[in-house]
Tab-separated table of C-alpha atoms in Angstrom:
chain	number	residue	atom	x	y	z
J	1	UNK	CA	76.025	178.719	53.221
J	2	UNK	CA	77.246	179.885	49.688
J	3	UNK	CA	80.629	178.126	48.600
J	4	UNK	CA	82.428	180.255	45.899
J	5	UNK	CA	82.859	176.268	44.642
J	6	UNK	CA	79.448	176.035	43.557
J	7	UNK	CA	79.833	178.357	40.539
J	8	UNK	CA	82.894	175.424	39.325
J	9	UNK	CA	80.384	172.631	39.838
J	10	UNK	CA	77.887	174.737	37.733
J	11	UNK	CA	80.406	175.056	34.908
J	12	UNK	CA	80.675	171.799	35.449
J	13	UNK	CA	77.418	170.633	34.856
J	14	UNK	CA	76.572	172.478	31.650
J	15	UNK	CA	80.095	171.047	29.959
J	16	UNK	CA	80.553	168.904	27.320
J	17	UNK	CA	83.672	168.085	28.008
J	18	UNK	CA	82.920	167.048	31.309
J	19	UNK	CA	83.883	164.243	33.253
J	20	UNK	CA	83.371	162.511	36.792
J	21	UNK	CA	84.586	164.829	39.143
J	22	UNK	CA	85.732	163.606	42.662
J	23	UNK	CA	86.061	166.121	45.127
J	24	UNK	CA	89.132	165.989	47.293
J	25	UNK	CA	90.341	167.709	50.697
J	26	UNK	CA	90.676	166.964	54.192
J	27	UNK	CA	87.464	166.094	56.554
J	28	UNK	CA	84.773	168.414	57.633
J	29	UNK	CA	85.262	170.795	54.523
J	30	UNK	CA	82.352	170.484	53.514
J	31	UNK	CA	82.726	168.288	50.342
J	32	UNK	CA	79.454	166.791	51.088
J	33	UNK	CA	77.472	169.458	51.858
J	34	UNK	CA	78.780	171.410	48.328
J	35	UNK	CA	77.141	168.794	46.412
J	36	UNK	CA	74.056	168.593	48.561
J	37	UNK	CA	73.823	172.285	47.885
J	38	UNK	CA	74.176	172.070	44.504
J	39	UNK	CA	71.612	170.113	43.805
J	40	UNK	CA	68.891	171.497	46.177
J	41	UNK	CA	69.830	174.885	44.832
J	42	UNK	CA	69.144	173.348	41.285
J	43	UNK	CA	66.436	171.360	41.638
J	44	UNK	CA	68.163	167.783	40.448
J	45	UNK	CA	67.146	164.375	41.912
J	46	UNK	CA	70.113	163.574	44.228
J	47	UNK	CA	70.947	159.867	44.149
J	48	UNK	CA	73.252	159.497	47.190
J	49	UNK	CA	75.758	156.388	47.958
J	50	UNK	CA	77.275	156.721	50.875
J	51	UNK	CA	80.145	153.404	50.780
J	52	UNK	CA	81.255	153.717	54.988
J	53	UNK	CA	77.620	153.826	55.452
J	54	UNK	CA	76.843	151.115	53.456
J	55	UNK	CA	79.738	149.090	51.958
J	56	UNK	CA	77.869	146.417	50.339
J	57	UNK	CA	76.667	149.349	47.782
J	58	UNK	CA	80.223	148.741	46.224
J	59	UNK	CA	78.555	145.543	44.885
J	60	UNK	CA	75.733	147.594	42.630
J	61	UNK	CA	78.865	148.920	40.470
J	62	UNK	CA	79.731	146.620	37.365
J	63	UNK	CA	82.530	147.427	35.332
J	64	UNK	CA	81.425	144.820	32.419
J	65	UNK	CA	77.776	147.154	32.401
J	66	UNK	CA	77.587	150.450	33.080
J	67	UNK	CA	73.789	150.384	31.980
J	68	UNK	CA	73.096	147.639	34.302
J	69	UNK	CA	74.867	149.599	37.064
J	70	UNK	CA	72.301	152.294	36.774
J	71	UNK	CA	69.589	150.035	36.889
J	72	UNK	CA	70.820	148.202	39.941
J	73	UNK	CA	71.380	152.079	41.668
J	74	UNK	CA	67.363	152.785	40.689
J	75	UNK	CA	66.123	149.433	42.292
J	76	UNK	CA	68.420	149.954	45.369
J	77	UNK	CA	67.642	153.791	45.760
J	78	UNK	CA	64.162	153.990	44.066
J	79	UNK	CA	65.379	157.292	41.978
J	80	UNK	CA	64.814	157.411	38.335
J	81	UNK	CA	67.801	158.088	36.704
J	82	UNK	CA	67.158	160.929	34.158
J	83	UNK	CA	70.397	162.422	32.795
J	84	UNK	CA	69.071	165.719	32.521
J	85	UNK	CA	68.375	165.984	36.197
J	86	UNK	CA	69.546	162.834	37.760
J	87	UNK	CA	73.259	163.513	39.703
J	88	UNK	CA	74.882	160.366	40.997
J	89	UNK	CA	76.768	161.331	43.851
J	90	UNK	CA	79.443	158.673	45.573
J	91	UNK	CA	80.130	159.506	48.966
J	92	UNK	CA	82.917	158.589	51.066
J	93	UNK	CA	84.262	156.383	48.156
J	94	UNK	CA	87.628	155.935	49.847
J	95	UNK	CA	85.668	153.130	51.629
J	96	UNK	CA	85.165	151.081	48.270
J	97	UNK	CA	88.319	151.946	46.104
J	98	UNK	CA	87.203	149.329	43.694
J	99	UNK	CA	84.234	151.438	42.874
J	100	UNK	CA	87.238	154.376	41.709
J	101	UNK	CA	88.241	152.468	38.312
J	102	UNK	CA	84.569	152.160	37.753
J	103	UNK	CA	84.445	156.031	36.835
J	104	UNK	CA	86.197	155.729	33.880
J	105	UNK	CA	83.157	153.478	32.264
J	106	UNK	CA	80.616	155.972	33.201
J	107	UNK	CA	82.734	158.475	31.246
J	108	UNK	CA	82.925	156.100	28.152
J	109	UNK	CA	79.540	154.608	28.408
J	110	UNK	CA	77.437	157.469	29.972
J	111	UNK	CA	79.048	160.396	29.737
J	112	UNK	CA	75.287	161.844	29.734
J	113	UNK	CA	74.935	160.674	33.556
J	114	UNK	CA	76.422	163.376	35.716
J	115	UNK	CA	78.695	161.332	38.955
J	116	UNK	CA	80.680	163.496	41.609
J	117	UNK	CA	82.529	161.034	44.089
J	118	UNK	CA	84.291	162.474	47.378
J	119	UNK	CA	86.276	161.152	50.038
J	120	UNK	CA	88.367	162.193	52.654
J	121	UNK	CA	91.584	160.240	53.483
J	122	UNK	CA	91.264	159.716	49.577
J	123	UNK	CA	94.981	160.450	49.445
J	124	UNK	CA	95.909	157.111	50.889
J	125	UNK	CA	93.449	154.971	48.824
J	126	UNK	CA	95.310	156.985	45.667
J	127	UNK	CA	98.906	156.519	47.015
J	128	UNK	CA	98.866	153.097	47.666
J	129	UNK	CA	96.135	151.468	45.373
J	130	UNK	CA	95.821	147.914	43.200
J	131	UNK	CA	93.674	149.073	40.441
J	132	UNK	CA	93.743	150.767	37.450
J	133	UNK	CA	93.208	154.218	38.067
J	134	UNK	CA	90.887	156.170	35.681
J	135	UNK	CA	93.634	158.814	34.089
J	136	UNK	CA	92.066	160.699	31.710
J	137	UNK	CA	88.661	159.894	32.379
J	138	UNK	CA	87.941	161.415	35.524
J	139	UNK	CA	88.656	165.389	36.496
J	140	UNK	CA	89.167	166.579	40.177
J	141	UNK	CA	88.634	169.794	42.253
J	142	UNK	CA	90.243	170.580	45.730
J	143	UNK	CA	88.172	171.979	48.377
J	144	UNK	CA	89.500	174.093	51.550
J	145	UNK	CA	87.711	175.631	54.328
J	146	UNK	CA	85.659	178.626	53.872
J	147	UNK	CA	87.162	181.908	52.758
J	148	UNK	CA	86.815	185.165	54.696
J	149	UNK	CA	84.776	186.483	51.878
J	150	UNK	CA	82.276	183.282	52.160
J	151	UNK	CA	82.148	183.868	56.156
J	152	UNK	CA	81.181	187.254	55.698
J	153	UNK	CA	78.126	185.786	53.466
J	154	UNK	CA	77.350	183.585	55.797
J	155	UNK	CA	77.290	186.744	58.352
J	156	UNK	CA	75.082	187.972	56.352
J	157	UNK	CA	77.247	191.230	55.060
J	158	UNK	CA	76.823	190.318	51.489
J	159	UNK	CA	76.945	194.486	51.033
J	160	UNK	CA	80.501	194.317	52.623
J	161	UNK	CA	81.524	191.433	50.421
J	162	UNK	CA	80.095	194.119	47.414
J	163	UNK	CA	82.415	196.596	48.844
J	164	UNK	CA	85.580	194.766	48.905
J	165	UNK	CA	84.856	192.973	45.640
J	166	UNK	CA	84.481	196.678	43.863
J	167	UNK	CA	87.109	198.653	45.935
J	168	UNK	CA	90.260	199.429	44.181
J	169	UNK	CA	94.000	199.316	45.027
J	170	UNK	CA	94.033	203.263	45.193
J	171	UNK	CA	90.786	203.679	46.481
J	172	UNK	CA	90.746	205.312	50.060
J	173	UNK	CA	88.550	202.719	52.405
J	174	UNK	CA	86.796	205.208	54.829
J	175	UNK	CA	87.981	204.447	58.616
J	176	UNK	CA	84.903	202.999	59.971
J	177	UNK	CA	84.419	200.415	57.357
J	178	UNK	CA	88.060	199.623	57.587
J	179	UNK	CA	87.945	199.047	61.267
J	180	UNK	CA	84.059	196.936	61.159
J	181	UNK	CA	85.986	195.015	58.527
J	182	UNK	CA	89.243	193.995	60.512
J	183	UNK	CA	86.614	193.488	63.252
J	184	UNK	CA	85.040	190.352	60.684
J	185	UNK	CA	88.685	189.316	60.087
J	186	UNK	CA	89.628	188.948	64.484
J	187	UNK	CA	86.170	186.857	64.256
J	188	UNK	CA	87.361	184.942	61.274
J	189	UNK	CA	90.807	184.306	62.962
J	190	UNK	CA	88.685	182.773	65.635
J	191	UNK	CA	86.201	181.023	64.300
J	192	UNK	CA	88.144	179.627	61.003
J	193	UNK	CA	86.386	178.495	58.049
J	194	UNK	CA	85.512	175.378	58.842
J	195	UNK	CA	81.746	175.337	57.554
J	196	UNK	CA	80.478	173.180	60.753
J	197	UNK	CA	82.227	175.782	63.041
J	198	UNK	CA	81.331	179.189	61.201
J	199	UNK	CA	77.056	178.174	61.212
J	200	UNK	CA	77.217	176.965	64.790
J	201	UNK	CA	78.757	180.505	66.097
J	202	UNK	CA	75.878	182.481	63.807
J	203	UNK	CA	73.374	180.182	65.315
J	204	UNK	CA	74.740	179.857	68.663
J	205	UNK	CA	77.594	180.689	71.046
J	206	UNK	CA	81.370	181.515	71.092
J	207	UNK	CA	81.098	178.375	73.532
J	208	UNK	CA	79.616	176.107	71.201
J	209	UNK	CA	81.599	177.432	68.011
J	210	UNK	CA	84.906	176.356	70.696
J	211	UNK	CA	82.817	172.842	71.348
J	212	UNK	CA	82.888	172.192	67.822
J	213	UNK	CA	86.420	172.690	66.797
J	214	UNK	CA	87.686	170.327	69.371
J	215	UNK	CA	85.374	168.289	68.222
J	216	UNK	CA	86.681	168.331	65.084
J	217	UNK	CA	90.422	167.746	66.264
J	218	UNK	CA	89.406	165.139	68.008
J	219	UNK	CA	87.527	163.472	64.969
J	220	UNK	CA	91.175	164.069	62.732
J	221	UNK	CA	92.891	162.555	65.969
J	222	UNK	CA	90.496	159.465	65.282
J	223	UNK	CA	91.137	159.189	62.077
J	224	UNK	CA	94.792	158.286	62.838
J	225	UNK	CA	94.321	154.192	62.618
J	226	UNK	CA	92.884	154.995	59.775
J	227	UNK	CA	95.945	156.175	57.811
J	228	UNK	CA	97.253	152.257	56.987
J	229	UNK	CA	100.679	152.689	57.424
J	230	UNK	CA	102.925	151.592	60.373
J	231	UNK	CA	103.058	154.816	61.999
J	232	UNK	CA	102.053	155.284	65.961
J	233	UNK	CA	99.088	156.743	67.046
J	234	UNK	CA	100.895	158.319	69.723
J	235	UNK	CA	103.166	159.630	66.784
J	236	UNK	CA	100.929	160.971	64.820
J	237	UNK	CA	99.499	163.074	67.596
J	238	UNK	CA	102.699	164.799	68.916
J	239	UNK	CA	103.257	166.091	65.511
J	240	UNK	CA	99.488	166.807	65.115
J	241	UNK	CA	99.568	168.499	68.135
J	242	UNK	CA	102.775	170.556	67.469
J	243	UNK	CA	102.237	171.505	64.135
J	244	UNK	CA	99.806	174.705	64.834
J	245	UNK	CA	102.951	176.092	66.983
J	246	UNK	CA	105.576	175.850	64.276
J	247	UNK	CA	103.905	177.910	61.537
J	248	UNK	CA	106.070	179.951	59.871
J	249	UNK	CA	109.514	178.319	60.794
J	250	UNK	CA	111.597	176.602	59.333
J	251	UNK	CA	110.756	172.876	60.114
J	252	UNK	CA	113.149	170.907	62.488
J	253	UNK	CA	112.162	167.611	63.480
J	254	UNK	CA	114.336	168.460	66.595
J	255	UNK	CA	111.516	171.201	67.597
J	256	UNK	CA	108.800	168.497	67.632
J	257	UNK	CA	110.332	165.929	69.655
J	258	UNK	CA	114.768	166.123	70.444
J	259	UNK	CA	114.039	162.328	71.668
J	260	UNK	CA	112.559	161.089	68.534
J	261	UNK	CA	114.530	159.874	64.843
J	262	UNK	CA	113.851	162.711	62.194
J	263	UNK	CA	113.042	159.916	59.747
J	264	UNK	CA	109.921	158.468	61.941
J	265	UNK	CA	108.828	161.877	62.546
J	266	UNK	CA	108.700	162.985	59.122
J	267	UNK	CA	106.973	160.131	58.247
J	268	UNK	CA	103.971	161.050	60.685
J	269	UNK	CA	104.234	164.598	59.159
J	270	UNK	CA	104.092	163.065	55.197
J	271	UNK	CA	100.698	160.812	56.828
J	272	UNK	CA	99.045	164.094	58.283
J	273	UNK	CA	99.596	166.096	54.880
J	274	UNK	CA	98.484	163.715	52.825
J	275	UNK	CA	94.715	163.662	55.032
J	276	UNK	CA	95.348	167.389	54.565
J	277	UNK	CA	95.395	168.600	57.802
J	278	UNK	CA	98.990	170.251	57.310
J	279	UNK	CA	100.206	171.271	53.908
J	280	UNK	CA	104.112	171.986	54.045
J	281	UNK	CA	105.472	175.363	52.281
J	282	UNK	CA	108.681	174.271	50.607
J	283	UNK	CA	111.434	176.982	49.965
J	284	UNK	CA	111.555	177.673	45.924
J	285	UNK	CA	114.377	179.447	43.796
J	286	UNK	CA	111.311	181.523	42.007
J	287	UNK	CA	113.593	181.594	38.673
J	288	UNK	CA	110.327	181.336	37.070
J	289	UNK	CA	107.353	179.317	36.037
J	290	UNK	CA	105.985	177.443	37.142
J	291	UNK	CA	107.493	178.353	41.084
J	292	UNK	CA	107.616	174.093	41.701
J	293	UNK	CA	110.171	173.513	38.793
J	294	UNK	CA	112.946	174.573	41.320
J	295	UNK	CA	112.287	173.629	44.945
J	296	UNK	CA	114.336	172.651	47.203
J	297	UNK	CA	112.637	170.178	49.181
J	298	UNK	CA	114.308	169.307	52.081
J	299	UNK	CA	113.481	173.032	53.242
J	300	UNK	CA	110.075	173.907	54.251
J	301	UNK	CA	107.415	175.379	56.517
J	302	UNK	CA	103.835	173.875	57.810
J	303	UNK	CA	101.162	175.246	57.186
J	304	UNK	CA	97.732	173.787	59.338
J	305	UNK	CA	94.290	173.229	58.220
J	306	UNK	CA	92.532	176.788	59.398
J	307	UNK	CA	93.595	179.254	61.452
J	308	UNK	CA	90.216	178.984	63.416
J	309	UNK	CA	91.712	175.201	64.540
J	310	UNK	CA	95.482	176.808	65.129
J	311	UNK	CA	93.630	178.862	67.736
J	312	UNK	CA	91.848	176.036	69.538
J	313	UNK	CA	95.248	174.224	69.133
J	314	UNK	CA	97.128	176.277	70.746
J	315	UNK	CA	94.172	177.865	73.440
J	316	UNK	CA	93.457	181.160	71.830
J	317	UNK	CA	90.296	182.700	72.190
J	318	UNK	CA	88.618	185.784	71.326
J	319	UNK	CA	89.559	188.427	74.364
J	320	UNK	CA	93.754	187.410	72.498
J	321	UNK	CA	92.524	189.135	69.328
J	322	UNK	CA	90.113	191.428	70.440
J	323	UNK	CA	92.805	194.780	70.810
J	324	UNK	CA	96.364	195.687	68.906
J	325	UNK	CA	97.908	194.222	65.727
J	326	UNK	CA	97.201	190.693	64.680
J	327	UNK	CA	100.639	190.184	63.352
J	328	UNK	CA	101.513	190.583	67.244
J	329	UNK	CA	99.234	187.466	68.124
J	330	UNK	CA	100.868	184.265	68.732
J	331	UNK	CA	104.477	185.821	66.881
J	332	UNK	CA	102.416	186.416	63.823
J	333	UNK	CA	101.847	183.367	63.346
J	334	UNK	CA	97.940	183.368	63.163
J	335	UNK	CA	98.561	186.178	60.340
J	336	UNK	CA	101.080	183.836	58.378
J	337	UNK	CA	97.840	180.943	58.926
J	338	UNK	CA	96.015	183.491	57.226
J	339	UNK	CA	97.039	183.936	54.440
J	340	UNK	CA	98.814	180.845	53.692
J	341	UNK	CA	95.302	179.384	53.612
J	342	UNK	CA	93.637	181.604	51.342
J	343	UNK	CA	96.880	181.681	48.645
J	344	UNK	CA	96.993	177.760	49.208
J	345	UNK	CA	93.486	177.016	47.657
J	346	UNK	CA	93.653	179.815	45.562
J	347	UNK	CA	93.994	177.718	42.312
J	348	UNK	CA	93.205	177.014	39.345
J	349	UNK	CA	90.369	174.480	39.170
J	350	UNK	CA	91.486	170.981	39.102
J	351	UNK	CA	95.221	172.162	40.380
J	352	UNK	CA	96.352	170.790	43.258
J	353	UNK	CA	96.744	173.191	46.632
J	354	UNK	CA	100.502	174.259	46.488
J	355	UNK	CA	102.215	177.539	48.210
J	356	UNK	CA	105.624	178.441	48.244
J	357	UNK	CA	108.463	180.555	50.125
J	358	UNK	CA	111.941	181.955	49.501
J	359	UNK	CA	114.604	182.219	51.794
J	360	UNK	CA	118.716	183.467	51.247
J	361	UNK	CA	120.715	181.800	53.927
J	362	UNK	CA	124.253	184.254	54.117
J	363	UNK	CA	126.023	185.981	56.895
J	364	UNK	CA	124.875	189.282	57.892
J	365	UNK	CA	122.254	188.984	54.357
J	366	UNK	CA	120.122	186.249	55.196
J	367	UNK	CA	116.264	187.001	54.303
J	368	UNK	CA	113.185	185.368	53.710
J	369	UNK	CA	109.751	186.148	51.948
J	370	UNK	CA	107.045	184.211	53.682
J	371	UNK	CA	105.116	182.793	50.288
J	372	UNK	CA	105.834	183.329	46.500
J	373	UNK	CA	102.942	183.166	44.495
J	374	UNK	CA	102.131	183.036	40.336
J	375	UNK	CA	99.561	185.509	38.544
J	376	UNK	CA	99.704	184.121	35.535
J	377	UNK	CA	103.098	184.417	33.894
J	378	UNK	CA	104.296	186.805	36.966
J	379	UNK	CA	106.127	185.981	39.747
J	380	UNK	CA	104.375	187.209	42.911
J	381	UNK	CA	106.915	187.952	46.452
J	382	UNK	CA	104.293	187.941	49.804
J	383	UNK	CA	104.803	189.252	53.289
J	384	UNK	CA	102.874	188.719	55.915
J	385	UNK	CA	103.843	192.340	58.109
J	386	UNK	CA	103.083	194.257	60.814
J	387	UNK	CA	103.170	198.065	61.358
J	388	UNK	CA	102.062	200.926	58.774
J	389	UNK	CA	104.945	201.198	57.092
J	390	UNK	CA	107.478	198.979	57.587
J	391	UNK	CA	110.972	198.176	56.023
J	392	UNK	CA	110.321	195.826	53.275
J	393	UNK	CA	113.679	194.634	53.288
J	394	UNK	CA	113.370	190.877	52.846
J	395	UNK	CA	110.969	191.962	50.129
J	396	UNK	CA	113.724	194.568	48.818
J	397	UNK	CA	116.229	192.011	49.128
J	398	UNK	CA	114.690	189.497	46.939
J	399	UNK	CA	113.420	192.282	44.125
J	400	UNK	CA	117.052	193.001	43.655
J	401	UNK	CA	118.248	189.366	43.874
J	402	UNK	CA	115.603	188.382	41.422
J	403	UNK	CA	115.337	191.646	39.333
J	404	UNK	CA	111.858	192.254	39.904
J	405	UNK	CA	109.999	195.420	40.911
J	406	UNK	CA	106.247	194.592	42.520
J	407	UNK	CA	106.027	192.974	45.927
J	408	UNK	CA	102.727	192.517	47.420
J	409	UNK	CA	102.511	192.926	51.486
J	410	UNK	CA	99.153	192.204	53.932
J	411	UNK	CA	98.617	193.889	56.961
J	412	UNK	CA	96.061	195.508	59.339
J	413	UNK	CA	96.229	198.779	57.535
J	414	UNK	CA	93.886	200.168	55.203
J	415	UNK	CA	95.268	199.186	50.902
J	416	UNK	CA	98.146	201.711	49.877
J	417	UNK	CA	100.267	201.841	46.888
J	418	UNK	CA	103.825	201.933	48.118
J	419	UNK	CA	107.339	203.291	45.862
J	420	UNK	CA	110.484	202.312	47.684
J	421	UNK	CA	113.971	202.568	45.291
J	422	UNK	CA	112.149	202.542	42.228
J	423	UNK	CA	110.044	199.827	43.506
J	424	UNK	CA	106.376	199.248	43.820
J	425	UNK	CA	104.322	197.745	46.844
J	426	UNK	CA	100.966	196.969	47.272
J	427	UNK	CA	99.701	197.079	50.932
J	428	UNK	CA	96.509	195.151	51.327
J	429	UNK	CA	94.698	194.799	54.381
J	430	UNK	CA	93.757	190.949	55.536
J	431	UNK	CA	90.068	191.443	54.760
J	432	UNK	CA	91.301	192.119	51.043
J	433	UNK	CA	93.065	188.522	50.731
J	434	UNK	CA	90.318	186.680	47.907
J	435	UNK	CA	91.166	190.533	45.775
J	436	UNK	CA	94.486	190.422	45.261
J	437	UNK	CA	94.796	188.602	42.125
J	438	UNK	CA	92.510	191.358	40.623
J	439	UNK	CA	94.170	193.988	42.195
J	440	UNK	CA	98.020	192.857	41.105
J	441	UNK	CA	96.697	192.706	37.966
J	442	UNK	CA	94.843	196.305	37.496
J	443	UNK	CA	98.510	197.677	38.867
């Protein structure tokens, strides 16, 4: 299945300037796989460690000899190592953390030799480790589920994903494509874009696609003893558990658990978003650039993995989405999933995920724009909406506050360019979510 991350990991390759690259993001994203990919699809010689399956491998790495490292990696492996087409890949290297300083010497000494390391639950190993980390020397990319544009690929509508990567803002999108598309999209919402979960349902069953994702929640419930802090399992998994129900509000620690202290459950919380499971949406001023200069962090909203794993969370199947407005489904808040996801990992390379909202908290003039996103120097205002036309008003609200005048909305209605009081409002449709940077900026 094509990952839009491949063309990074090509650049990559043919820098340089390049560095080791470790790939971070949560389990089952398909870190592995990308790099597999990559060099299949380019013909290299893969030389794979994998450090949970094989810990003692830790031992081949030598930080006093890079050059004898390499030759301990071709007797243990029995792959020539020839820079040109040799890529060292170290998997699961949260399992050996003293292999991480050992990066920075293959940048110094071989910066020929091309090394991608990924982990998952690399966050902790980061947070809380005893060596000298490589700054500097080593670069990173983040990697989220699938988008809706790589799922359609993997459907096999690559002349869809031509139409919606052409299509412009004013362009009319004839009915029947617009409806086949938000057909794709109620899949999407189901399925998720978890790679695991998106091949099994085009080689199988609804029923096994469901089989898989709780088999992947149950594998991230697993994972829990493995976060080495001092937090309860039994913790962890109420707020685990609850999270997929509070998207889009407000968090209050009251609304996972009235018995519990706020202090041990945001603890748990600060465990699961570090493994990336939950990302939390903290309320911003959006004065300016860049939007994390002026957040106020003791207000903010969750955000979960995929929306195909909020719907297995919380029971929703297909026969929920398959009629009326998906911003109707589960209080909108499979729509809010949505698009949180997509704006989350919808980054610069090497930038870490981060999303934003904006909220004004008065009497009788409180409002609040679900996420505020950056275009380059411009300050983007987001709503997630239902209904063809729609007030705007938390939108309108925060134009006038912040003397703007483009907000950008996503429904299930076709794209239209909106004028409200001298203000302008693009109206995208869901299946146009991996466009809209082009679009804002051909406004």
């Amino acid at each position: 299945m094509h990952r839009n991350a491949l063309e990074f990991i090509k650049k990559w390759w043919k820098s340089e300037f390049r560095r080791p690259l470790i790939i971070r993001g949560a389990r089952q994203v398909g870190k592995s796989y990308l790099v597999r990919q990559f060099a299949r699809e380019g013909g290299l010689d893969l030389l794979e460690v994998n450090f949970e399956k094989e810990p003692d491998a830790a031992d081949l790495f030598q930080k006093q000899s890079i050059q004898k490292t390499c030759e301990f990696l071709t007797l243990r492996y029995k792959i020539p190592i020839d820079p040109a087409k040799t890529l060292l890949f170290l998997d699961e290297i949260q399992a050996a953390p003293q292999v991480i300083p050992v990066l920075r010497y293959f940048y110094e000494e071989r910066p020929d030799l091309r090394v991608i390391s990924a982990g998952s639950l690399l966050e902790f190993v980061l947070k809380d480790h005893q060596f000298s980390m490589p700054v500097g020397r080593v670069e990173y990319f983040y990697l989220g589920p699938m988008t809706f544009e790589e799922y359609l690929l993997a459907a096999e509508e690559k002349d869809l994903c031509r139409f919606i990567a052409d299509l412009q803002a004013t362009d009319d999108v004839p009915l029947p494509l617009h409806k086949q598309l938000m057909d794709h999209v109620r899949t999407y919402f189901v399925v998720g874009g978890m790679p695991e979960a998106i091949g099994i349902f085009r080689q199988a069953s609804w029923e096994e696609c469901e089989r898989i994702k709780k088999n992947i929640l149950a594998a991230y419930q697993d994972d829990f003893s493995r976060y080495r802090q001092r937090v309860s399992d039994s913790r962890l998994r109420k707020v685990f558990q609850k999270m997929p129900r509070l998207i889009g509000e407000k968090l209050k620690y009251v609304n996972i658990d009235p018995e519990e202290r706020s202090k041990d459950l945001a603890q748990a919380l600060d465990l699961l978003c570090m493994a990336r499971v939950g990302h939390k949406v903290h309320r911003c001023l959006a004065n300016g650039i860049p939007l994390g200069a002026e957040i106020q962090e003791k207000f903010f909203k969750i955000l979960f993995l995929d929306v195909g794993m909020v719907c297995s969370s919380c029971g929703l199947n297909r026969l929920d989405l398959e009629a009326g407005d998906l911003n109707l489904v589960n209080q909108g808040k499979l729509s809010e999933q949505f698009v949180g996801q997509h704006l989350l990992y919808d980054q610069p390379p090497g930038q870490a995920p981060e999303l934003y909202y904006w909220a004004r908290e008065r009497r009788n003039a409180a409002a609040e724009v679900d996420y505020i996103a950056a275009s380059g120097s411009k300050i983007i205002p987001v709503e997630v909406k239902s209904g063809k036309t729609g007030r705007l008003k938390s939108l309108q609200l925060f134009l006038q506050e912040k003397r703007r005048t483009f907000g950008l909305r996503f429904n299930s209605q076709p794209p239209a360019l909106l004028k409200q009081n001298g203000r302008l409002f693009l109206s995208l449709p869901f299946y146009l979510i991996g466009q809209w940077r082009r679009m804002v900026e051909t406004i």
